[in-house]
Short mmCIF file of C-alpha atoms and ligand atoms in Angstrom, two decimals:
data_model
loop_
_atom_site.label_atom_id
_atom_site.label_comp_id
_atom_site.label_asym_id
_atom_site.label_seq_id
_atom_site.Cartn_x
_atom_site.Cartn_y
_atom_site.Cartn_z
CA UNK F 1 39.98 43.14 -2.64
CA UNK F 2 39.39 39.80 -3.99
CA UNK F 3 35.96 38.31 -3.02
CA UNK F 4 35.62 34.44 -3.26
CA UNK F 5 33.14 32.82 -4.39
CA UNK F 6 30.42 31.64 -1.26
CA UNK F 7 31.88 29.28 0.82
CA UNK F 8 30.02 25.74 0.15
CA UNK F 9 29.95 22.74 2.78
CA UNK F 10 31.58 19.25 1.31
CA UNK F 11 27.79 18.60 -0.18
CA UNK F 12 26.82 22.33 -1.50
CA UNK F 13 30.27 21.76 -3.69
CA UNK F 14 29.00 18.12 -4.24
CA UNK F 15 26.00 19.64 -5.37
CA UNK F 16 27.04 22.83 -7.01
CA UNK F 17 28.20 20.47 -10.04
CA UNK F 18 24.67 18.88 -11.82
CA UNK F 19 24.58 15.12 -11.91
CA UNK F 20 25.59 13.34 -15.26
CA UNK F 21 21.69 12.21 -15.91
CA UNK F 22 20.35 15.94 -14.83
CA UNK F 23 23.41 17.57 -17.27
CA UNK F 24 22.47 15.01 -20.02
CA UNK F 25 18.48 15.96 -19.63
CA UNK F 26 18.92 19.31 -19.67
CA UNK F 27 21.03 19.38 -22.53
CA UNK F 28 18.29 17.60 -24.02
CA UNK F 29 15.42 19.76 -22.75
CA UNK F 30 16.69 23.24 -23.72
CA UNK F 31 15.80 22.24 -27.59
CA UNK F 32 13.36 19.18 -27.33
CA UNK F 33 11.06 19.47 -29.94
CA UNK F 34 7.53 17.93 -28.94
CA UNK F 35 6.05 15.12 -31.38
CA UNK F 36 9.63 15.10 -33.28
CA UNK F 37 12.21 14.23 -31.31
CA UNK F 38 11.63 11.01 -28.61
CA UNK F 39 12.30 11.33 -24.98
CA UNK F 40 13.27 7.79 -23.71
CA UNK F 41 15.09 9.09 -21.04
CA UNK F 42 12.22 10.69 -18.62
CA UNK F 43 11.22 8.64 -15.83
CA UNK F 44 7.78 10.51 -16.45
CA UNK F 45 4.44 9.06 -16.00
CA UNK F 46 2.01 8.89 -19.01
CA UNK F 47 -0.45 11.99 -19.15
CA UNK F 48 -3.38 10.21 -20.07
CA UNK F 49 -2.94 7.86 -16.86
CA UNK F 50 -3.74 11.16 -14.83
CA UNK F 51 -7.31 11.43 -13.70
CA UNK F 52 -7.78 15.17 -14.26
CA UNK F 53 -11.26 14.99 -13.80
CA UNK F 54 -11.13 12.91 -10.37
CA UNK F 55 -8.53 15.27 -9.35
CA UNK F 56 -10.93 18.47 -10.28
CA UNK F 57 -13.60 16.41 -8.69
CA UNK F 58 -11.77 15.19 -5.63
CA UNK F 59 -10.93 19.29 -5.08
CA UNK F 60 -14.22 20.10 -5.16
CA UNK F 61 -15.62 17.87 -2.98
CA UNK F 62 -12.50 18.63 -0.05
CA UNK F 63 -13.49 21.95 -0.20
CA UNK F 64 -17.23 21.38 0.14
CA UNK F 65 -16.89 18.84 2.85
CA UNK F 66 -14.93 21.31 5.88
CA UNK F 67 -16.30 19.22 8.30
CA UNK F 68 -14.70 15.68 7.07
CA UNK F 69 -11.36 17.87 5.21
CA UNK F 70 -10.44 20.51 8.19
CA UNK F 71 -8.75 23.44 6.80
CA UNK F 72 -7.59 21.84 3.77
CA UNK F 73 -5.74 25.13 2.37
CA UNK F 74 -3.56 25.65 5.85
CA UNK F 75 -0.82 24.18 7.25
CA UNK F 76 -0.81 20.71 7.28
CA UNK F 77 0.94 18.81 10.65
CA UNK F 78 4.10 17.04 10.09
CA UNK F 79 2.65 13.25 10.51
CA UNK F 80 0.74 14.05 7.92
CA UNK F 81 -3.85 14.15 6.95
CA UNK F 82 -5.35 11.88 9.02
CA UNK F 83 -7.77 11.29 6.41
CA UNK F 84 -5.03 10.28 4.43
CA UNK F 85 -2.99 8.07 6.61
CA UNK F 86 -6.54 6.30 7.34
CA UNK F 87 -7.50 6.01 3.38
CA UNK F 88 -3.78 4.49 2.83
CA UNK F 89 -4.40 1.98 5.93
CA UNK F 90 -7.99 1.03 4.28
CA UNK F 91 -6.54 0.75 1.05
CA UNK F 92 -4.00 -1.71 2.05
CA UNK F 93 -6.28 -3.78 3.93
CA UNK F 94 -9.27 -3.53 1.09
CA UNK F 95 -7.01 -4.61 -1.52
CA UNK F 96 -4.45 -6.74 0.70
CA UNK F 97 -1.60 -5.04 -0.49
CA UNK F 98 1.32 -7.16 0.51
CA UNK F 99 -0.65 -9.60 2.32
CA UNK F 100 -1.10 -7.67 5.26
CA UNK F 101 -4.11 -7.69 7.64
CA UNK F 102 -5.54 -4.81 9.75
CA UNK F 103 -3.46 -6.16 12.68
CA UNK F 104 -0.24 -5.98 11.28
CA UNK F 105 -0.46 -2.43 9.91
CA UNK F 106 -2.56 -1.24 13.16
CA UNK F 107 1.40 -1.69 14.85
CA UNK F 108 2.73 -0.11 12.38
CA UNK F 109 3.11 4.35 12.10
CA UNK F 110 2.01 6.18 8.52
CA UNK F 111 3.41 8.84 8.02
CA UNK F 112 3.31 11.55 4.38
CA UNK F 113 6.20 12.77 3.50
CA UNK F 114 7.04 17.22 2.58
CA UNK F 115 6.89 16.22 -0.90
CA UNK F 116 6.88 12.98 -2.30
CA UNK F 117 8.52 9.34 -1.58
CA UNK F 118 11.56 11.68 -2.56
CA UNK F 119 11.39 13.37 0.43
CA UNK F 120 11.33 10.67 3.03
CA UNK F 121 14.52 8.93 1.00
CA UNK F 122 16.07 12.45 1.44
CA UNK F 123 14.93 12.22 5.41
CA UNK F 124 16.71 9.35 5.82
CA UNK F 125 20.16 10.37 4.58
CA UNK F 126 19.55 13.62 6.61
CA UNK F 127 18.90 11.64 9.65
CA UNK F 128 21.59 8.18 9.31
CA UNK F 129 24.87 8.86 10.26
CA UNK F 130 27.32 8.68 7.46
CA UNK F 131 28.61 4.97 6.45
CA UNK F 132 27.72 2.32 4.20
CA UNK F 133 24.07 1.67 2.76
CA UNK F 134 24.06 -1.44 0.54
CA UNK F 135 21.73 -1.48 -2.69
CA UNK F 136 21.06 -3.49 -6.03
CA UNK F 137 23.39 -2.72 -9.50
CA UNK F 138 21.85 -1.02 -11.61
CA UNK F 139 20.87 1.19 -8.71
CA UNK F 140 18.39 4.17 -8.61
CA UNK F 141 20.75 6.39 -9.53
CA UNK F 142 18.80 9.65 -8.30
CA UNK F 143 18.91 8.91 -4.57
CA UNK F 144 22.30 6.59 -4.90
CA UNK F 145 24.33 9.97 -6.23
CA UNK F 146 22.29 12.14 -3.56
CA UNK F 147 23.72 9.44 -1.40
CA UNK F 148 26.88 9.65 -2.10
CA UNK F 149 27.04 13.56 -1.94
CA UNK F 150 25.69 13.34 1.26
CA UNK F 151 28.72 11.64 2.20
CA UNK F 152 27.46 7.67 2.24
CA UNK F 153 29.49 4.88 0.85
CA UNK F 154 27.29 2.94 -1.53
CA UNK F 155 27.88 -0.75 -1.67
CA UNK F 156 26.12 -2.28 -4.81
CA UNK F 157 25.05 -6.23 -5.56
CA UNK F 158 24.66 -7.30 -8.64
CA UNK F 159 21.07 -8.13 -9.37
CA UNK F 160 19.55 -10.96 -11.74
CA UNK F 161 16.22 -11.73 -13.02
CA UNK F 162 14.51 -12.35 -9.11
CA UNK F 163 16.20 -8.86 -8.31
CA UNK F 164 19.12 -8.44 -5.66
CA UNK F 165 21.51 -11.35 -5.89
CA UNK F 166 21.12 -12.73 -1.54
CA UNK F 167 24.01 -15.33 -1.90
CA UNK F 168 26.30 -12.51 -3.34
CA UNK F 169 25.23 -10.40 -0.67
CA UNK F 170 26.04 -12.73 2.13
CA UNK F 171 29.59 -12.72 0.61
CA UNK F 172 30.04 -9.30 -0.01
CA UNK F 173 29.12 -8.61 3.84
CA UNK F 174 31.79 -11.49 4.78
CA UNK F 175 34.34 -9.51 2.43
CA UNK F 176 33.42 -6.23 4.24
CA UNK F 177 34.90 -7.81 7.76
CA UNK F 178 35.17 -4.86 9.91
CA UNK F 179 33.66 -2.78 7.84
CA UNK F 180 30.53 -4.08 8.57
CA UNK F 181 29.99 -1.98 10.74
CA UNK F 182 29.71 0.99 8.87
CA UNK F 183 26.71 -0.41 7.28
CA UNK F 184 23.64 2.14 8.17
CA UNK F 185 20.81 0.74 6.01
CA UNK F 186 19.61 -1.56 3.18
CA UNK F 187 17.76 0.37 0.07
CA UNK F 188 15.88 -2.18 -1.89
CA UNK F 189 13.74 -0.95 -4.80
CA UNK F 190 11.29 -3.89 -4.86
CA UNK F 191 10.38 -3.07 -8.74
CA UNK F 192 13.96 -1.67 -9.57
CA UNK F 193 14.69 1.64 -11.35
CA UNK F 194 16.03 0.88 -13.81
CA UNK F 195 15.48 -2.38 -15.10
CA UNK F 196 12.03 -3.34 -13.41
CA UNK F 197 13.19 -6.38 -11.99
CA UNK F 198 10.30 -7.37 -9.96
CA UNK F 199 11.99 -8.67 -6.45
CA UNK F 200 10.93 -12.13 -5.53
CA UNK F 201 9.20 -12.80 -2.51
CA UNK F 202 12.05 -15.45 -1.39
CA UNK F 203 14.56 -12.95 -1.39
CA UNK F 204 12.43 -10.48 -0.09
CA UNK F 205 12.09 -12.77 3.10
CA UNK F 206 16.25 -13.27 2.90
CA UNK F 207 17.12 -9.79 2.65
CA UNK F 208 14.75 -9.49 6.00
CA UNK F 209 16.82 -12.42 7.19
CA UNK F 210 20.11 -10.97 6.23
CA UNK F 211 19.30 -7.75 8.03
CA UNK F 212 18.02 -8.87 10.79
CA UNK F 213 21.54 -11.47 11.19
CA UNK F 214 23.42 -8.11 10.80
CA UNK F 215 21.17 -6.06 13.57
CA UNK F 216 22.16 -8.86 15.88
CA UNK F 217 25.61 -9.52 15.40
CA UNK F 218 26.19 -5.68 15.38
CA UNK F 219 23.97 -5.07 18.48
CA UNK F 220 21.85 -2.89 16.43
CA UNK F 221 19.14 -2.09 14.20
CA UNK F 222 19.89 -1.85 10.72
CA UNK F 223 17.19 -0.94 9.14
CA UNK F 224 15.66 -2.13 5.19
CA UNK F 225 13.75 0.68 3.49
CA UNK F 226 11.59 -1.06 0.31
CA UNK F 227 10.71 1.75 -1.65
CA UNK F 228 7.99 0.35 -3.28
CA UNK F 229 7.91 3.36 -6.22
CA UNK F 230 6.31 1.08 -8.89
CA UNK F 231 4.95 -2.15 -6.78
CA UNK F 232 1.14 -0.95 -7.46
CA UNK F 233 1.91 -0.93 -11.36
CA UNK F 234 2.70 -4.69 -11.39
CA UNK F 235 0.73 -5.31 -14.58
CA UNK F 236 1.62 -8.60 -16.05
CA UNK F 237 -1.04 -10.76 -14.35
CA UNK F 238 1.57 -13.97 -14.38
CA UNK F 239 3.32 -12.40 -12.06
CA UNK F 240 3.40 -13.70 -8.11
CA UNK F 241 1.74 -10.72 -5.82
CA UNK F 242 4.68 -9.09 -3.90
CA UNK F 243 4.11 -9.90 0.37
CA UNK F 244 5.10 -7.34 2.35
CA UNK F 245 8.49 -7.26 4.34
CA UNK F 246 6.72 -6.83 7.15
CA UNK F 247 5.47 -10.87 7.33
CA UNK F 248 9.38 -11.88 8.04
CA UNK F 249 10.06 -8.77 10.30
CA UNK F 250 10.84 -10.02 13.76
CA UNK F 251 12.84 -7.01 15.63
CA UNK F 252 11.18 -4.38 13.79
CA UNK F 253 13.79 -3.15 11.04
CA UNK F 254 11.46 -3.19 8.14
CA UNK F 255 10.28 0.18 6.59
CA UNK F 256 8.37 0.37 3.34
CA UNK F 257 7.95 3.55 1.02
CA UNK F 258 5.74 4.03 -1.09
CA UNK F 259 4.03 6.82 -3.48
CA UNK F 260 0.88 8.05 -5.16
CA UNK F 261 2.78 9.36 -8.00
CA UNK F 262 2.56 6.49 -10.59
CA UNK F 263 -0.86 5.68 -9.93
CA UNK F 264 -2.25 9.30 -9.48
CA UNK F 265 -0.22 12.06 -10.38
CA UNK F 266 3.48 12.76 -10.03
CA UNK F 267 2.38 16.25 -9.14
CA UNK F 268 0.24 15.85 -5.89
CA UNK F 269 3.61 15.15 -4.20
CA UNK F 270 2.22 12.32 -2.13
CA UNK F 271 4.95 9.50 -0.54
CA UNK F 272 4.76 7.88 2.74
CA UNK F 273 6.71 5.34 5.15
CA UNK F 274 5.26 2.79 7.10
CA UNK F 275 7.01 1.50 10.16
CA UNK F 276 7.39 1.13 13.44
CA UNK F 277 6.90 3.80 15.98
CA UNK F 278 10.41 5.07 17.22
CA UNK F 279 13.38 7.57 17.69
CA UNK F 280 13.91 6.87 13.68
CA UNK F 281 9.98 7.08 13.01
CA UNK F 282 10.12 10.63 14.98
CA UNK F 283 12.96 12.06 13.57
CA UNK F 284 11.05 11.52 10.51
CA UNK F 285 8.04 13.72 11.42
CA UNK F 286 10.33 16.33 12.93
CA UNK F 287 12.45 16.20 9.11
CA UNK F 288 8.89 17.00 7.39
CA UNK F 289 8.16 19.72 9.94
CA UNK F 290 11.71 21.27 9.02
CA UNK F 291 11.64 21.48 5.24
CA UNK F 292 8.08 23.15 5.02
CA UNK F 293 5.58 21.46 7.96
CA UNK F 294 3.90 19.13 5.87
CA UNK F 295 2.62 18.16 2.13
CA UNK F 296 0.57 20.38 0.96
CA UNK F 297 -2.83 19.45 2.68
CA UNK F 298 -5.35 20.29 -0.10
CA UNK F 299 -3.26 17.38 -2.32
CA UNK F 300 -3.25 15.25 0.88
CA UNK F 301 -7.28 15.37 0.75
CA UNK F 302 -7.07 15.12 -2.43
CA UNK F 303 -5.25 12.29 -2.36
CA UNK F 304 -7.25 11.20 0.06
CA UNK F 305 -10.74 11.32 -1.40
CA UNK F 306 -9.17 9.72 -4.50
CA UNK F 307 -8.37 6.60 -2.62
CA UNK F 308 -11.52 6.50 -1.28
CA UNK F 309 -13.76 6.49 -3.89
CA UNK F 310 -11.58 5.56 -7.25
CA UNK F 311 -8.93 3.94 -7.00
CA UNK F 312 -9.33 0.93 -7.91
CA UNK F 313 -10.66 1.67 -11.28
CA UNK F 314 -8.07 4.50 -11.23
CA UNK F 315 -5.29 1.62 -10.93
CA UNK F 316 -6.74 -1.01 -13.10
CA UNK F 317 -6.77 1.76 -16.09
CA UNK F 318 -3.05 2.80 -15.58
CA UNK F 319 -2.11 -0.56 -15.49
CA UNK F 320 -4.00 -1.59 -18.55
CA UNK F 321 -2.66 1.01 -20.49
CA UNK F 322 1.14 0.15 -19.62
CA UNK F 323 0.35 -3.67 -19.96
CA UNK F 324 -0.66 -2.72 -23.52
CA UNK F 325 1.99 -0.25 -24.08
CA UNK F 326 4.57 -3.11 -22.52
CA UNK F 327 3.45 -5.64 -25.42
CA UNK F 328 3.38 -3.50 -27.78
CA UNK F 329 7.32 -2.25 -27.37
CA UNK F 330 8.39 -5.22 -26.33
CA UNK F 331 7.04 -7.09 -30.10
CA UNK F 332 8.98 -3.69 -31.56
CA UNK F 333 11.95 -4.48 -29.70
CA UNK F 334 12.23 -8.24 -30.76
CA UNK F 335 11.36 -7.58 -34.69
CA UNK F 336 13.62 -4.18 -34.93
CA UNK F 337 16.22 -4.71 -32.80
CA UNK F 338 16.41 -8.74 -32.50
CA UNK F 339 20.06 -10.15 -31.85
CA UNK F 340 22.04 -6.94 -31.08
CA UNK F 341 20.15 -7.03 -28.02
CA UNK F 342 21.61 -9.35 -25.49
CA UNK F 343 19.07 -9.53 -23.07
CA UNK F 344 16.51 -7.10 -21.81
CA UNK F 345 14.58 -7.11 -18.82
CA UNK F 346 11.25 -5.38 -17.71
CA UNK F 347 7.75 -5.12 -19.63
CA UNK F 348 5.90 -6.71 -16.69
CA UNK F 349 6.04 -3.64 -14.23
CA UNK F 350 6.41 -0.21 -14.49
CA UNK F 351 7.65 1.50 -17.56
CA UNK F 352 10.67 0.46 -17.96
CA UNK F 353 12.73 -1.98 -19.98
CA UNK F 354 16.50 -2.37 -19.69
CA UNK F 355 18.83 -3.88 -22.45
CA UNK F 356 21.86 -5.12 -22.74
CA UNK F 357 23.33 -4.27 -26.27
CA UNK F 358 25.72 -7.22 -27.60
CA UNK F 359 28.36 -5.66 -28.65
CA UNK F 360 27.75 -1.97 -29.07
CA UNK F 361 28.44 0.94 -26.58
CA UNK F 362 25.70 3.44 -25.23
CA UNK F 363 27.31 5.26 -22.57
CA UNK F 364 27.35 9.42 -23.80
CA UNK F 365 31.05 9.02 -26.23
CA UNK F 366 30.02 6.05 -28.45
CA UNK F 367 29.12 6.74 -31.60
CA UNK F 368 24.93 5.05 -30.79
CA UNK F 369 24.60 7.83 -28.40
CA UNK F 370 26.65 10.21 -31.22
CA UNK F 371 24.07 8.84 -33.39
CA UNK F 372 20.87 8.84 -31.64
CA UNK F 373 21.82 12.80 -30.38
CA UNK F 374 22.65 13.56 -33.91
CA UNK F 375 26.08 14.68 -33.01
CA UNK F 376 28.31 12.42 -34.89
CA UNK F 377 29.55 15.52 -37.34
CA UNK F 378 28.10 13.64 -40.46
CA UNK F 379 25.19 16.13 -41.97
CA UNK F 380 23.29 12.72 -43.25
CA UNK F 381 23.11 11.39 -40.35
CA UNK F 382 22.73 14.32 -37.98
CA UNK F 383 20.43 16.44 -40.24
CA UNK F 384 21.60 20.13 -41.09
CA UNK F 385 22.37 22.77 -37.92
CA UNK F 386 19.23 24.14 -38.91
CA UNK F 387 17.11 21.28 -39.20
CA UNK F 388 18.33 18.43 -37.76
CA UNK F 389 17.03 14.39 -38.00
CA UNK F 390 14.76 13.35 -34.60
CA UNK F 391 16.78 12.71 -31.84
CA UNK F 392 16.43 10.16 -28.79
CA UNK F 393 17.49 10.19 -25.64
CA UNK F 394 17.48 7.28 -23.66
CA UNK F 395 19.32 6.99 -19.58
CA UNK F 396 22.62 5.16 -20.75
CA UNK F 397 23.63 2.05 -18.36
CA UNK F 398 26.71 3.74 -17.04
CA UNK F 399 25.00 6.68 -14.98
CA UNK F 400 22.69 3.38 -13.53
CA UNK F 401 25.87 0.96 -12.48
CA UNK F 402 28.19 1.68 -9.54
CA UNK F 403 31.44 2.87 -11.05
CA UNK F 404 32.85 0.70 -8.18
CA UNK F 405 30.90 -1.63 -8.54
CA UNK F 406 31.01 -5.63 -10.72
CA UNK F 407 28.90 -4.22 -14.05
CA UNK F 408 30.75 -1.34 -15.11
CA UNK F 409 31.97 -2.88 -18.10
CA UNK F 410 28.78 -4.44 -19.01
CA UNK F 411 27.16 -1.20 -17.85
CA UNK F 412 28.37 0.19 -20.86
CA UNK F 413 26.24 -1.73 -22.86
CA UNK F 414 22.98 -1.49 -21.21
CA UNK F 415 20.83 1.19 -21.17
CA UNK F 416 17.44 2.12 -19.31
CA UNK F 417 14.36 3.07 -22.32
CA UNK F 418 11.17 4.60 -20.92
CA UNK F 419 8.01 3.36 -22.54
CA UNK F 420 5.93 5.56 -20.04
CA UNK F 421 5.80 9.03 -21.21
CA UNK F 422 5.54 8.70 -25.18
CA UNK F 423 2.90 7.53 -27.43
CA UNK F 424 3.21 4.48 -29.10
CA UNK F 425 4.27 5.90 -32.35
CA UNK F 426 6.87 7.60 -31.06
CA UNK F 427 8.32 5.01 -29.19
CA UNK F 428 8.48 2.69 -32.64
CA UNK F 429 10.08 5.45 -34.16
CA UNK F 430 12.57 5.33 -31.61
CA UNK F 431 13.58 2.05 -31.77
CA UNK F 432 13.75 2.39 -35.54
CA UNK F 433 16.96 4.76 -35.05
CA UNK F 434 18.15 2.73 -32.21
CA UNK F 435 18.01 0.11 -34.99
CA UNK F 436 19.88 2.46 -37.70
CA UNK F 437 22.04 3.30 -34.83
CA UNK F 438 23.09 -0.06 -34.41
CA UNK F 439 23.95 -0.07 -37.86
CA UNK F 440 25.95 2.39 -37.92
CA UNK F 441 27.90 1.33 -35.20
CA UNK F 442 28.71 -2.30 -36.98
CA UNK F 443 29.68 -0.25 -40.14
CA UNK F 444 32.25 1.50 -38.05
CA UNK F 445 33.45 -1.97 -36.73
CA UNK F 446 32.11 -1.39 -33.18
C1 PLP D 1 12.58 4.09 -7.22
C2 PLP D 1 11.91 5.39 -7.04
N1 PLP D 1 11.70 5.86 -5.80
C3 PLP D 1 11.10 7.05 -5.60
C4 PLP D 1 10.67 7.82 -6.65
C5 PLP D 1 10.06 9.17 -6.41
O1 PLP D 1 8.77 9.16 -5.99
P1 PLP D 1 8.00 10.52 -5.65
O2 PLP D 1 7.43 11.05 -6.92
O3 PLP D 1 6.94 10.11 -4.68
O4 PLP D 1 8.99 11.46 -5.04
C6 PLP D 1 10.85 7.36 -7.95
C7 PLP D 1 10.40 8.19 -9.09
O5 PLP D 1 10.59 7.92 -10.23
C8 PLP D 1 11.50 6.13 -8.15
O6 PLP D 1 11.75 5.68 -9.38
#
């Protein structure tokens, strides 16, 4: 007899098929040679920005404290530490974090996520009905494909330099007539993955605005998740200090997300939500209880102590060092690259900097990415089978645009470069092939 193959739901076939950015990384991975060839493409921290010793510290002093950190190696609840949620709320109100005061946030719910900020965005697919959640282009494209294997439409706006275009918006949700109400949420990264467009605090307030038109006129709430992934890495001091959504929130829509992975360590797994208490808010303790009770409690305590005691020399360092890094890459990119970049955006937040290429192609067939992979069949340019020239990988702008979206074309242009994860020399080296690269693309007449 002839036995099929297991019998997937819509999403396990969704899933069953790697997304373009995991296949390109892993192609990448299996052969990566460390110090030689240049990963661009990793949305990695920087190593040295960890605080191993606080972290060996902070463990230490959990375990030896039982009294203050209960149990720290059992099962955690699903809300999440207590010690934790407090530390967040102090840390927020210490440091002002978005302008809000001890009253505001003492309305407000914290609660930790099973494992990371990633686990709370996966919460709320699992818990929205299917439909339509609107977002920026270029788009996280992690949760936006997760989205859309879930089964949700994803509606993209263009963004420009102050993030998320509003007046676009308000015309796309005219266009959408009916369809309107399909919408199920907004997803607004406030320091945007990929480019690191820092959202402005005027369209912060309209998006609120616009959200809170659309909860009325449909008769319900639509909520706005800001993940706010990179908001505590803001390290160009020009820059205007983000307020919190939660200032313009009248009917209660607003939730924020945030992380300790940039400014501690990817690794603890620590994300939470903020918002207000209700069916949604529950759902969302009862989603952490399902996929494995809680966070891991020791790195909640952890986390924890951390913000307690260090972190705001802990977040001053990590931000000096990508401030310098930022300068650094950004003279490289002007003196080695110069014109055949059209514009580029980032280099004041986060790691990230986002070009547009004049008139050359990056998306995975063009003959930069040929180039840069050392797969263009040419032995001088790719190196021999057995030795081959250093290759970089960068996140082309097609896997970050909507295909259905306004910037494919230009999408192909653009790509997303890392400056997080690799040393400065490395990085230089990088954008000395991405230089040659362009070269070789012009001598080829494209
Ligand atoms: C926009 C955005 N949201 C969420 C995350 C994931 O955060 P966490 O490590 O807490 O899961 C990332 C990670 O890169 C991100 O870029």
């Amino acid at each position: 007899m002839n036995v099929q193959e297991i019998l997937l739901s819509e999403y396990g076939n969704a899933s069953s098929i790697p997304s373009p950015v995991n296949r390109m990384m892993t192609a990448f991975a299996g052969d990566f040679r460390d110090g030689y060839d240049v990963n661009l493409g990793a949305g990695y921290v920087n190593e040295r920005t960890i605080p191993r010793q606080l972290i060996e510290l902070a463990y230490r002093e959990v375990l030896a404290q039982p009294e203050k950190y209960r149990a720290a190696l059992n099962y955690g609840g699903p809300h999440g530490s207590h010690n934790l949620i407090e530390s967040i709320r102090r840390f927020y109100i210490d440091n002002r974090v978005g302008g809000l005061t001890d009253s505001i946030l003492r309305e407000k719910e914290i609660l930790i996520g099973a494992n990371g900020a990633t686990s709370l965005l996966e919460g709320v697919a699992h818990l929205l009905p299917p439909g339509i959640v609107i977002t920026s282009d270029p788009m996280y494209y992690i949760y936006c494909n997760y989205l859309e294997r879930v089964g949700f439409r994803v509606v993209t706006i263009p963004e420009d330099e102050n993030g998320i275009q509003t007046d676009l918006l308000r015309e796309r949700l005219e266009k959408l007539g009916d369809e309107k109400s399909e919408i199920q949420c907004f997803y607004i990264v406030t320091i945007n993955n990929p480019t690191s467009v820092i959202l402005s605090n005027t369209r912060r307030r309209e998006l609120v605005e616009i959200a809170t038109r659309l909860s009325r006129e449909l008769g319900r709430k639509i909520p706005l998740f800001f993940d706010k992934a990179y908001e505590d890495l803001i390290h160009d001091p020009m820059v205007e200090r983000p307020t919190s959504g939660f200032l313009y929130d009248e009917i209660g829509i607003v939730y924020e997300i945030g992380t300790l992975s940039k400014i501690l360590a990817p690794g603890l797994r620590i994300g939470y939500l903020i918002g207000d208490d209700g069916p949604f808010l529950r759902a969302m303790i009862q989603r952490t209880s399902d996929v494995g009770f809680s966070a891991p409690l020791i790195n909640q305590e952890i986390a924890s102590y951390l913000l307690d005691h260090h972190i705001r020399e802990q977040i001053e360092k990590v931000n000096r060092g990508y401030r310098d890094k930022a300068r650094r890459v950004k003279a490289w990119i002007e003196q080695l690259l110069g014109d055949a970049v059209l514009e580029y955006r980032g280099g004041q937040a986060g790691f990230y900097f986002y070009f547009t290429l004049d008139d050359v192609e990056t998306h995975e067939s063009s003959p930069f990415f040929n180039f840069l992979t050392r797969s263009t069949g040419n032995e001088e340019i790719d190196g021999s089978p057995n030795s081959r020239h250093p290759r970089v990988v960068y996140i082309p702008g097609e896997h970050c645009i909507h295909p259905k979206g306004d910037m494919v074309q230009v999408g192909k242009r653009q790509l997303r470069l890392s400056y997080g994860f690799e040393d400065l020399d490395r990085i230089r080296a990088a954008l000395s092939f991405m230089r040659e690269a362009i070269s070789y693309c012009e001598t080829r007449g494209k």
